[in-house]
XYZ file of C-alpha atoms in Angstrom:
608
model
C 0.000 0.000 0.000
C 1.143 3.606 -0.848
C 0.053 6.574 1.159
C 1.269 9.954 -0.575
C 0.720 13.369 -1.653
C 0.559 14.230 -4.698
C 3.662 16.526 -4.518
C 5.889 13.430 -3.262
C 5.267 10.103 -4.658
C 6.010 7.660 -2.012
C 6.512 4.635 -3.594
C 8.279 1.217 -1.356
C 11.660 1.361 -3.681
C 13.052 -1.960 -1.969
C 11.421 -5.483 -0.432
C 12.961 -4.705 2.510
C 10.559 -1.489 3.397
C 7.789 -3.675 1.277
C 8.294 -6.627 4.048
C 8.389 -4.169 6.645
C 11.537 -6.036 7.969
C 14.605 -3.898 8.722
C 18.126 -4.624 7.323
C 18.188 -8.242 7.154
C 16.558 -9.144 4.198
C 18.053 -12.714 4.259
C 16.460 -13.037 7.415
C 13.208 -11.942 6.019
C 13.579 -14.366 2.536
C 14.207 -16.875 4.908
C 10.535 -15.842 6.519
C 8.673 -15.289 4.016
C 10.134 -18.598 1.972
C 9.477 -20.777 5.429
C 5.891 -19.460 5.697
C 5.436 -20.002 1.886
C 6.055 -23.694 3.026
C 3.618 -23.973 5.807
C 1.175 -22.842 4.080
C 1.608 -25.741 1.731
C 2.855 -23.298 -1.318
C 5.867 -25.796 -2.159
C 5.068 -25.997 -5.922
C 6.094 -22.400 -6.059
C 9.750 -23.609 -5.537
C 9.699 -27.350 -7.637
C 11.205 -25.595 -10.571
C 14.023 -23.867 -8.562
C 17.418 -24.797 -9.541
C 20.025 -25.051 -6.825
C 20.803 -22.192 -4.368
C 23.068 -19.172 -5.892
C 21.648 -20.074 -9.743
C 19.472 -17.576 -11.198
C 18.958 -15.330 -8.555
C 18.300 -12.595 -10.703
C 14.966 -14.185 -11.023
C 14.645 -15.675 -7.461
C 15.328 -12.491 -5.694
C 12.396 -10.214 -8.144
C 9.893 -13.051 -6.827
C 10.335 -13.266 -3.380
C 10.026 -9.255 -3.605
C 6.821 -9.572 -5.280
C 5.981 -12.023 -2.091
C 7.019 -9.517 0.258
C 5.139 -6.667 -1.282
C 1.889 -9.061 -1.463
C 2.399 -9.984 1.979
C 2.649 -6.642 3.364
C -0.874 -5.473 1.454
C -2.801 -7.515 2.865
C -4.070 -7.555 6.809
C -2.582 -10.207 8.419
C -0.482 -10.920 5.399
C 0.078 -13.699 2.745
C -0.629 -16.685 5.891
C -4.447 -15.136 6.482
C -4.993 -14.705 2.682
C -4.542 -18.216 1.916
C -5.925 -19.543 5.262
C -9.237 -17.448 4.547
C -9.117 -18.287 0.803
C -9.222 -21.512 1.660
C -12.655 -21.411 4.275
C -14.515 -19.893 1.337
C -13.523 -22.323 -0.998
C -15.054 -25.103 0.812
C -17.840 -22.800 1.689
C -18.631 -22.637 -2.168
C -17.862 -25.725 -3.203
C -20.598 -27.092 -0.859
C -22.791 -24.698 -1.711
C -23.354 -22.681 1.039
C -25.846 -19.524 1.138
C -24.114 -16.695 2.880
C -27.804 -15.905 3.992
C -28.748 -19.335 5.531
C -30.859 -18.406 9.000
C -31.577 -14.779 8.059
C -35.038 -13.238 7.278
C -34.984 -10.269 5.027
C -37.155 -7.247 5.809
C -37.429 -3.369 5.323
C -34.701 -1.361 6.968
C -35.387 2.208 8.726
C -34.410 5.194 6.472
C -35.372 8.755 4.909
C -37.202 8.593 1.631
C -36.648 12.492 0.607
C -38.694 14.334 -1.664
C -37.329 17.296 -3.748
C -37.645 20.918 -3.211
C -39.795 20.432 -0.276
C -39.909 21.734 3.495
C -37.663 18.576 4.555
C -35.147 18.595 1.605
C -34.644 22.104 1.958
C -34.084 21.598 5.720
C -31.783 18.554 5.477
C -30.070 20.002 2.524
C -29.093 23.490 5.428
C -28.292 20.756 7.885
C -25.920 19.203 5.857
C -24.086 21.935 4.245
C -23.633 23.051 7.591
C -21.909 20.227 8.311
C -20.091 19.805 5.571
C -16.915 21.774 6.746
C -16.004 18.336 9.149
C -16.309 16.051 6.135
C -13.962 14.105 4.108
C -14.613 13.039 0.695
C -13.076 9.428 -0.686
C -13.098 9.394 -4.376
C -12.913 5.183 -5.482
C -11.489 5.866 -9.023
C -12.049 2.889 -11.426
C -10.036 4.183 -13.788
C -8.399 7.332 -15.381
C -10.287 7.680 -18.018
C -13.578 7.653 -16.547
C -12.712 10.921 -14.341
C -10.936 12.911 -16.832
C -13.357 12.278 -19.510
C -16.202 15.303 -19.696
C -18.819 15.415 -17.271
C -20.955 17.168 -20.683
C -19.945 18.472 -23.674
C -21.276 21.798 -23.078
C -18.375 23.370 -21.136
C -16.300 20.000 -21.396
C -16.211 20.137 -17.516
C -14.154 16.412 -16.897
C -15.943 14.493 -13.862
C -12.520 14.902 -11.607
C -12.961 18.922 -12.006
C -16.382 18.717 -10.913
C -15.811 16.996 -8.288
C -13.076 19.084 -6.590
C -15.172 22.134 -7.583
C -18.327 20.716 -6.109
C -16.258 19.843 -2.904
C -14.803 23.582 -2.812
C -18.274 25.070 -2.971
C -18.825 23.182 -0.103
C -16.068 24.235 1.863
C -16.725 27.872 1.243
C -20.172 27.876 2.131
C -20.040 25.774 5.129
C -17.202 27.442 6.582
C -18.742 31.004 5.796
C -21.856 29.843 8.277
C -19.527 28.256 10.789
C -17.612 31.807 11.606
C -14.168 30.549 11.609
C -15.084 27.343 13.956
C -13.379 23.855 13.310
C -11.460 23.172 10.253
C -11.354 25.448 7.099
C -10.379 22.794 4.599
C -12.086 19.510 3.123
C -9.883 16.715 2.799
C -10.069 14.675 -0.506
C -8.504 10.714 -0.853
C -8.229 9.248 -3.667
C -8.341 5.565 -4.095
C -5.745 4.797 -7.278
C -4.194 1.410 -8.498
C -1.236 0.742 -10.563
C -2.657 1.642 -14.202
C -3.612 5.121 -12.585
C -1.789 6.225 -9.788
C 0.682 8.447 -11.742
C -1.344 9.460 -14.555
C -3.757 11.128 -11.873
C -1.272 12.879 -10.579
C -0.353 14.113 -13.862
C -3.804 15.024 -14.536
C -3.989 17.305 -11.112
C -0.790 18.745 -11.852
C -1.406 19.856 -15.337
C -4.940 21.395 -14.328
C -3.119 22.737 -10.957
C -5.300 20.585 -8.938
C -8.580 22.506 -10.208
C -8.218 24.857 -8.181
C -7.944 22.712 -4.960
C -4.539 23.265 -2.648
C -2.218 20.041 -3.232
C -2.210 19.598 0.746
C -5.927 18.554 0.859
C -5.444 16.143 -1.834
C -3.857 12.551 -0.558
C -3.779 8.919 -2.974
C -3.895 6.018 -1.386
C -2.627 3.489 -3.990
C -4.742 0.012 -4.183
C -2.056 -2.975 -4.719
C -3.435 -6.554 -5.869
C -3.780 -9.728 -4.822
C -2.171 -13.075 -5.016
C -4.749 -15.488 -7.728
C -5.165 -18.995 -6.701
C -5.380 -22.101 -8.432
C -7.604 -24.525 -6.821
C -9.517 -25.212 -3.706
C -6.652 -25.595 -1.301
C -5.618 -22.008 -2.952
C -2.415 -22.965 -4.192
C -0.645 -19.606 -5.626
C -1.105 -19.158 -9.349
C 2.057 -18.431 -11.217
C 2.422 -17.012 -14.509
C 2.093 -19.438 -17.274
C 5.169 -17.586 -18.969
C 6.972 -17.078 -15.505
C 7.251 -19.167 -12.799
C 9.130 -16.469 -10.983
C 5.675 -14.279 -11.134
C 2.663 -14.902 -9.101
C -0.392 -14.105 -11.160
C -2.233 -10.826 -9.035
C -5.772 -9.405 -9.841
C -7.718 -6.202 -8.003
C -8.917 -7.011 -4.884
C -11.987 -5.046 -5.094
C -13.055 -1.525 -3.929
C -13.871 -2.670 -0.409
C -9.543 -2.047 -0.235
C -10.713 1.728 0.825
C -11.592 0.809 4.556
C -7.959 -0.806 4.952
C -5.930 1.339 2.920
C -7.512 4.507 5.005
C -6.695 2.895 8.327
C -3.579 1.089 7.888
C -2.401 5.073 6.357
C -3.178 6.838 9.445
C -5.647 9.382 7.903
C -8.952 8.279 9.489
C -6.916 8.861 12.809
C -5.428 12.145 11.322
C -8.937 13.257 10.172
C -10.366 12.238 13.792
C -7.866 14.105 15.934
C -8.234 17.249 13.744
C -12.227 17.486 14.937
C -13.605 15.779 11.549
C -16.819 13.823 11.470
C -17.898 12.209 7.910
C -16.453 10.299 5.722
C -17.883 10.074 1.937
C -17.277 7.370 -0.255
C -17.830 8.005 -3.924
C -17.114 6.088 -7.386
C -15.912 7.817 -10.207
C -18.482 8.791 -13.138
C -22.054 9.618 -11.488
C -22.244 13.385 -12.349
C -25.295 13.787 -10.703
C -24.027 12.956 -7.211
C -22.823 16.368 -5.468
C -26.387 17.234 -6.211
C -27.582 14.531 -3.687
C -24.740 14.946 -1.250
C -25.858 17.767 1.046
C -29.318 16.823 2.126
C -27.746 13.261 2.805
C -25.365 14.512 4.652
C -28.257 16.251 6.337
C -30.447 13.159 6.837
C -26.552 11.097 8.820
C -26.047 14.160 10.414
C -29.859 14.853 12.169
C -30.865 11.294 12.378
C -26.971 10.384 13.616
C -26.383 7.632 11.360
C -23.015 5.675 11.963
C -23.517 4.750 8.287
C -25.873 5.810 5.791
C -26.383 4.774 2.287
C -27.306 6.403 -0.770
C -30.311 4.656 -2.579
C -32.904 5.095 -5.100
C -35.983 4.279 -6.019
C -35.962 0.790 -7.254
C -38.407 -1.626 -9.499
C -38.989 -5.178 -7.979
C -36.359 -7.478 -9.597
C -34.539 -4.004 -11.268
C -30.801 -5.531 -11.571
C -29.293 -3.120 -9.148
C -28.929 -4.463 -5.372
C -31.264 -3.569 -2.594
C -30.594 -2.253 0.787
C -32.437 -4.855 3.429
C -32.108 -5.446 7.149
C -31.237 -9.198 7.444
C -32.343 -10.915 11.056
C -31.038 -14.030 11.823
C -32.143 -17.056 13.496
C -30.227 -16.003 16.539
C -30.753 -13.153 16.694
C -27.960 -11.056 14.628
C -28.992 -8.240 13.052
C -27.261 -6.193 10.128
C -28.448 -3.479 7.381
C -26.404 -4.489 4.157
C -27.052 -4.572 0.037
C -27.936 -7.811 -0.748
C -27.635 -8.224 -4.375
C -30.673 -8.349 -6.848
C -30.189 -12.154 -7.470
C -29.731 -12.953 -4.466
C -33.212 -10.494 -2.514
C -35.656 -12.229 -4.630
C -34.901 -15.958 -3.693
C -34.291 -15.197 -0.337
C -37.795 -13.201 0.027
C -39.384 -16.720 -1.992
C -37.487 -18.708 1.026
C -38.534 -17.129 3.802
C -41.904 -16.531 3.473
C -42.748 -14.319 0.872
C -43.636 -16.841 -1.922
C -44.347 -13.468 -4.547
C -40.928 -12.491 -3.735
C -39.036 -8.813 -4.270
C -42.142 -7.268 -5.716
C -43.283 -3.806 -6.242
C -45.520 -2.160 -3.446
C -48.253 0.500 -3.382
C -45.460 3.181 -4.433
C -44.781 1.173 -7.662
C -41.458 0.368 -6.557
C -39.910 -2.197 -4.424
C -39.804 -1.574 -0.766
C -36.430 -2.182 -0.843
C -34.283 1.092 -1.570
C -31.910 0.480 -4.705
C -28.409 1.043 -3.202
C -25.914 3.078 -5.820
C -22.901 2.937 -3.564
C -22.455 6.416 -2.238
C -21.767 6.113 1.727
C -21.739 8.597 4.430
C -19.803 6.745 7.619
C -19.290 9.009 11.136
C -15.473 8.640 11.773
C -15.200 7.546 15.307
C -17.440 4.485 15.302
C -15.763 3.935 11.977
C -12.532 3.702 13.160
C -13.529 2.115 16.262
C -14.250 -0.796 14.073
C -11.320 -1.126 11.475
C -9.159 -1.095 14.766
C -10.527 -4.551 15.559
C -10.337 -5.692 12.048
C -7.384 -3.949 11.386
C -9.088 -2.855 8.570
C -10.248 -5.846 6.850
C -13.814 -6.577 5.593
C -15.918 -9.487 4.816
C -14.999 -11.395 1.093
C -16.152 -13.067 -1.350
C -14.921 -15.829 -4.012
C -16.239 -16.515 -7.410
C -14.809 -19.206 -9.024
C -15.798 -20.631 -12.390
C -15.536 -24.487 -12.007
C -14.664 -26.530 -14.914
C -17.606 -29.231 -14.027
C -20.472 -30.113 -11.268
C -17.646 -31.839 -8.980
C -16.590 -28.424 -8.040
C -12.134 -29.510 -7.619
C -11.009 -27.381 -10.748
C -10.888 -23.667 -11.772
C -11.500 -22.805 -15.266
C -9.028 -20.405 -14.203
C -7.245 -18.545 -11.416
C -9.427 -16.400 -9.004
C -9.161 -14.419 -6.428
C -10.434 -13.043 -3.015
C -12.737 -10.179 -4.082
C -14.146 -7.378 -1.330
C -16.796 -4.226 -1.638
C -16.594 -1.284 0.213
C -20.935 -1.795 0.874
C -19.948 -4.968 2.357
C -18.475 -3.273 5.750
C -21.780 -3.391 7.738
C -21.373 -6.961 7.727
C -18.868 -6.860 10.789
C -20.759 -4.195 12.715
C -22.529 -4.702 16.347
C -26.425 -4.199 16.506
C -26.107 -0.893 18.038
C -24.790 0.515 15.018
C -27.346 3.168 13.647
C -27.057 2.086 9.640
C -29.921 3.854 7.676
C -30.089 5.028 4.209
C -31.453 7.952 2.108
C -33.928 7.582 -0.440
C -33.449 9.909 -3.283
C -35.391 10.747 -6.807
C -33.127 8.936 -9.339
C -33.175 11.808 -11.761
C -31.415 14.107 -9.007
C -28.799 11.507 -7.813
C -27.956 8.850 -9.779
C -26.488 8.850 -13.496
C -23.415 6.632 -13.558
C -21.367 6.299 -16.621
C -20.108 2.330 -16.984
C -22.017 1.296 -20.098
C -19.832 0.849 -23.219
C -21.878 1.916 -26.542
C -22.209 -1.295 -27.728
C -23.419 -2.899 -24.586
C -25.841 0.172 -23.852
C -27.606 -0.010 -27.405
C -28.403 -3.496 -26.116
C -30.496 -2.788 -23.283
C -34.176 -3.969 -23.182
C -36.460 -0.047 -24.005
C -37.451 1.570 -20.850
C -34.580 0.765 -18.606
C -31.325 2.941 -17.825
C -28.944 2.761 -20.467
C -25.777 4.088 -17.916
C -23.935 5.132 -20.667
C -22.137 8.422 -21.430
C -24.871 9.362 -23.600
C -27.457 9.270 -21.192
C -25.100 10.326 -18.120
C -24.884 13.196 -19.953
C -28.443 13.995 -21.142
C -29.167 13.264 -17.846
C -27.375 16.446 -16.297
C -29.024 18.577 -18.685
C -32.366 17.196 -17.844
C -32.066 17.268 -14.196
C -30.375 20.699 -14.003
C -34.024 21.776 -16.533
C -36.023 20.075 -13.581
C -34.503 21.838 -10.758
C -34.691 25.662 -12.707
C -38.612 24.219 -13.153
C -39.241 23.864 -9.595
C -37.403 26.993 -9.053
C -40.183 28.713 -11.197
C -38.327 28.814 -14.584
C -40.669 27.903 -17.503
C -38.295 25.658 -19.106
C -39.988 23.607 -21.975
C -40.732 19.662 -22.776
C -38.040 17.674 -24.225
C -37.538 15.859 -27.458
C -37.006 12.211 -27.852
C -33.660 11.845 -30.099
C -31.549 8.187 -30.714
C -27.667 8.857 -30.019
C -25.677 5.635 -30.993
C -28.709 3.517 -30.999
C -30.137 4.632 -27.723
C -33.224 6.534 -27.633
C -32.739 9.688 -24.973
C -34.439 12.670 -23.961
C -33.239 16.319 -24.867
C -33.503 18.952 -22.606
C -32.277 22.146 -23.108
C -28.199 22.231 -22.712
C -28.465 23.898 -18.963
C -25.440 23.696 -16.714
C -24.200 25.249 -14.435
C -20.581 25.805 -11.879
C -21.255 24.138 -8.124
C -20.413 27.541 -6.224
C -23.095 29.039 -8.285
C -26.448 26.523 -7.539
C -25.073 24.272 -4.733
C -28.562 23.673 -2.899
C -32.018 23.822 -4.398
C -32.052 27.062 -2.085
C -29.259 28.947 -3.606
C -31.069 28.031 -6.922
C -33.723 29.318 -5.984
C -32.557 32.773 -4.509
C -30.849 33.727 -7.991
C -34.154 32.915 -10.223
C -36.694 35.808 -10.527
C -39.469 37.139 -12.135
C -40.732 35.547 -15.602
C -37.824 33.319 -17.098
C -38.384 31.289 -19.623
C -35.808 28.733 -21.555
C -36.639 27.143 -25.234
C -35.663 23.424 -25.863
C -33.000 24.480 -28.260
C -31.466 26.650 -25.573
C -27.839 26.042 -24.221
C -26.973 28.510 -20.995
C -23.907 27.734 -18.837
C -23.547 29.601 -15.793
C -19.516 30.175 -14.542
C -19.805 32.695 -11.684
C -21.173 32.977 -8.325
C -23.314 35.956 -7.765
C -25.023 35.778 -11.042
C -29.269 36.726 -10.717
C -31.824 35.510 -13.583
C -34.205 38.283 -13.568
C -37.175 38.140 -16.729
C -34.642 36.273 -18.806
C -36.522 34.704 -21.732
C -33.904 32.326 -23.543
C -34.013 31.025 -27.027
C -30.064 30.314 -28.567
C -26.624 30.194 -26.422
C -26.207 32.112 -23.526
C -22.590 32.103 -20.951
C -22.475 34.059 -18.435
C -18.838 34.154 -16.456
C -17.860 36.352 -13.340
C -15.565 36.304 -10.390
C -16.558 35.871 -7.304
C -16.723 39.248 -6.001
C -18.884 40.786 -9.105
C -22.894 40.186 -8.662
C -24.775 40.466 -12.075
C -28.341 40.532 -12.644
C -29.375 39.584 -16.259
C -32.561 39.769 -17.526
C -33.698 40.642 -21.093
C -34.641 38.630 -24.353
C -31.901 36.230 -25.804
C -32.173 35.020 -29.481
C -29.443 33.734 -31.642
C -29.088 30.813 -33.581
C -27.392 29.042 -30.796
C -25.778 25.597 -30.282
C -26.470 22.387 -32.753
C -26.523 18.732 -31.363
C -25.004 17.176 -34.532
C -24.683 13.257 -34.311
C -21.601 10.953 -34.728
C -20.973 7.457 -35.652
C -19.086 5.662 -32.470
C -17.699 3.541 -34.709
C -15.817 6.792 -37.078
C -12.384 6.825 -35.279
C -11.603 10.209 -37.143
C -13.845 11.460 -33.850
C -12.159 11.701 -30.601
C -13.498 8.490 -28.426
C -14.964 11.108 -25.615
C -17.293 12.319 -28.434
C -17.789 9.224 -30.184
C -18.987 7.628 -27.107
C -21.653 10.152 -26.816
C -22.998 9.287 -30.175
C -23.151 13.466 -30.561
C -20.845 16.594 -30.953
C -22.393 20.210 -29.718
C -21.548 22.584 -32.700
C -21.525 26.565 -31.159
C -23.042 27.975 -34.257
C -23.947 31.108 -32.223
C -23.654 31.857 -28.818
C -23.661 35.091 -26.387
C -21.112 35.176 -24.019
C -20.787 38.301 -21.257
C -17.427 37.677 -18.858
C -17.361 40.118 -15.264
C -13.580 40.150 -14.539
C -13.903 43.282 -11.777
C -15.560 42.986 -8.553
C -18.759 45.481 -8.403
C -22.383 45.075 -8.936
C -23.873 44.988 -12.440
C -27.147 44.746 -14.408
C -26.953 43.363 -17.915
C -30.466 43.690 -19.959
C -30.440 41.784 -23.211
């Protein structure tokens, strides 16, 4: 595990800091070879010739075993001992949810842009100044590609933007109490740890100080060959043990075993948010969640949305066992539906009198408190409850198909926690909080009509269409969309409305800077830049930007009519495109647009 800055990139340079064993790394070969043994690994060594000959090759692989040792709480010895319990587990076919009853868990189902959103959404930005945000990247590319094509905002800029409007609001109503900055951590691996710094350092950290910003790099795991978990070696090396991702869940330990949760802790923080990387529409959600953990005093609180009976995205259920245990986890969608059939519910997961599933669907955006978080990774050192998937070769269950590995997911840490834990979750419309981007075009142009495509094309048609739905509630008359197909998927268009984080960060800020009669055409683009900017009469039909600094307030009202901004579409499969547009399935052509830019503080009126 590396824990660094991103101005000094930390990396273990020599098996001896990777082992963790002082100067004698004979000592430690000797350790790590003799442990190797005991844990019946021997085959690792049949092809060795005899001692001094090829060490070049010997030495590189009992690094690689000292590195994979030292990743993993309680090192290699646990790995394979544990590997081995869930082996037999599966192999006899065990249900992890043998003796538990599945029911409804307690949580806030939040409606928005009323009384109780509004109020949840103060609470939470009030209390956003003792947060910490954890960023689980899956990749490069998904956070530096654009958010929308509009402004070509990438999702990493957003984020840190999103997480400085934050800080300076919440900070500005706390008076100069507690701490000033908001910490963000970001998860990285191998393929991306460098190339993200290179992306914050070219874009000088968008805007965020490098001090606030920490990676904690993700190493892999050791694959295993069979059901006694033998060590896979590399087909083409025998001096290379095969490694895979562990999983996501890798957060919990790499934040403890790095010292920040305690770092966070001692410096008066409370929250920790987890995050993955390409849901645009998150930092929308974020404040009156933070709201619901902070008033209800939630140890952990999930994200969730509503959710169709048998919808292929996992639910969050309170599980009772036989004896009586108790825990609030996501229990997957194949997995809800037999379990309701065997316990009593012979309709199983189906849809109540809402139209949706009582069971919220969980999108994997978690709010923990700190100190009965860390409370519990100190008695786990970290750890959390895995999982194996291996694909036999036939029904007797003794041979892989191929090497697997232990697998863990950071929604899987309520497993280990004691009933008194308050775990709740926070019911949100899915047009205001969830949008991710995972779908390939291909795979997306598959999907049966009528449910969520998750691909860049609709992640991004869904910003515009959300941010049309909030100015519409805010009293904007903002008109109906069109239906258009983009790369095979059929989408609707709203009008191209974005706008920065610091500008609408709650529905009430939104609503503050929206007066009079406004009105916004369907072929409309607007993108908002600056802070203290006021919509007053503004009837829109073209392009409109509107960019000022922080200390300049502008009302703009008027009548806006040019020819605008053209969605023109684009073959994903024409590589003379660049692959962030051709995954869109569209390009935005700026035939005509109005742009006004405030770059002195004062207070202006621009009528159109």
């Amino acid at each position: 595990m590396n824990f660094t800055d991103v101005k000094s990139l930390n990396v273990f340079a020599d098996a001896k800091r990777a082992a963790k064993v002082g100067t004698d790394w004979n000592e430690a070969r000797e350790r790590l070879q003799r442990m190797l043994l005991e844990m019946n690994q021997s085959h690792l060594f049949e092809h060795w010739p005899e001692p001094g000959a090829n060490d070049d090759a010997k030495l590189p692989f009992l690094e690689q075993v000292a590195r994979l040792n030292a990743s993993y709480p309680g090192g290699l010895a646990s790995y394979i001992k544990t590997a081995r319990e869930l082996f037999a587990d599966s192999k006899a076919g065990k249900n992890p949810y043998d003796g538990f009853s599945p029911s409804v868990p307690s949580g806030e189902t939040l409606t928005f842009g009323d009384d109780q959103f509004v109020q949840y959404e103060d609470a939470g930005v009030r209390e956003a100044r003792k947060a910490d945000f954890v960023l689980v990247e899956g990749g490069l590319e998904n956070v530096a590609l654009p958010l929308e094509s509009t402004t070509g905002t990438c999702f990493l800029q957003h984020y840190i933007e999103s997480i400085l409007a934050l800080q300076e609001t919440s900070c500005r109503l706390a008076q100069g109490e507690g701490p000033t900055e908001i910490p963000l951590a970001i998860m990285t691996s191998d393929d991306t740890h460098l190339r993200t710094i290179k992306l914050l350092e070219s874009n000088a950290y968008f805007g965020m100080k490098p001090t606030q910003i920490k990676l904690l790099k993700q190493e892999k795991v050791a694959c295993l060959d069979d059901n006694d978990a033998r060590l896979a070696v590399d087909p083409h090396n025998k001096y290379i043990i095969q490694t895979k991702p562990h999983g996501h869940g890798d957060v919990h330990s790499l934040l403890y075993s790095s010292g920040l949760l305690k770092e966070w802790l001692d410096a008066g923080r409370k929250w920790v948010l987890f995050f993955q990387d390409t849901n645009g529409l998150l930092f929308k959600a974020i404040p009156a969640a933070l709201g619901v953990s902070a008033t209800n005093e939630y140890h952990v609180n999930s994200l969730a949305v509503p959710r169709k009976a048998k919808e292929a995205i996992g639910g969050i259920t309170k599980l009772t066992h036989q004896d009586g245990r108790t825990m609030v986890i996501n229990v997957e969608y194949n997995q809800l539906d037999p379990l309701l059939r065997a316990t009593g519910n012979p309709d199983g997961d189906v849809n109540c009198e809402t139209g949706y599933s009582p069971f919220p669907g969980n999108i994997n955006q978690l709010i923990f408190e700190i100190g009965p978080y860390l409370e519990e990774l100190s008695k786990t050192g970290g750890s959390i409850k895995e999982f194996v998937n291996p694909k036999y070769k036939d029904s007797t269950k003794t041979a892989f198909k191929s090497s697997t590995r232990l697998e863990c997911m950071m929604q899987d840490y309520p497993k280990t926690l004691p009933p008194s834990a308050k775990v709740g979750f926070t019911v949100m419309d899915t047009w205001y909080a969830y949008a991710p981007v995972k779908n390939n075009p291909e795979d997306a142009a598959k999907v049966p009509k009528g449910n969520p495509y998750h691909s860049a094309t609709s992640g991004e048609m869904a910003i515009y269409r959300a941010n049309s739905l909030i100015l519409r509630k805010a009293g904007v008359k903002v008109a109906d969309p069109v239906n258009q197909v983009f790369n095979g998927q059929e989408v609707e268009v709203f009008p191209r409305i974005v706008w920065k984080p610091k500008w609408g960060l709650t529905f009430s800020d939104i609503r503050s800077k929206v007066n009079g009669n406004c009105s916004i055409t369907q072929r409309s683009t607007v993108a908002i830049k600056g802070r203290n900017i006021y919509l007053e009469d503004l009837a829109l039909d073209g392009a409109l930007v509107l960019d000022a600094i922080d200390d300049a307030e502008v009302k703009v009202g008027g009548s806006v009519q040019n020819a605008g901004c053209i969605i023109q579409s684009v073959d994903f499969k024409d590589t003379s495109v660049p692959e962030e547009v051709r995954i869109r399935g569209f390009k935005i052509n700026k035939v005509e647009q109005l742009e006004k830019t405030y770059s002195e503080p004062g207070k202006f009126s621009l009528k159109l």
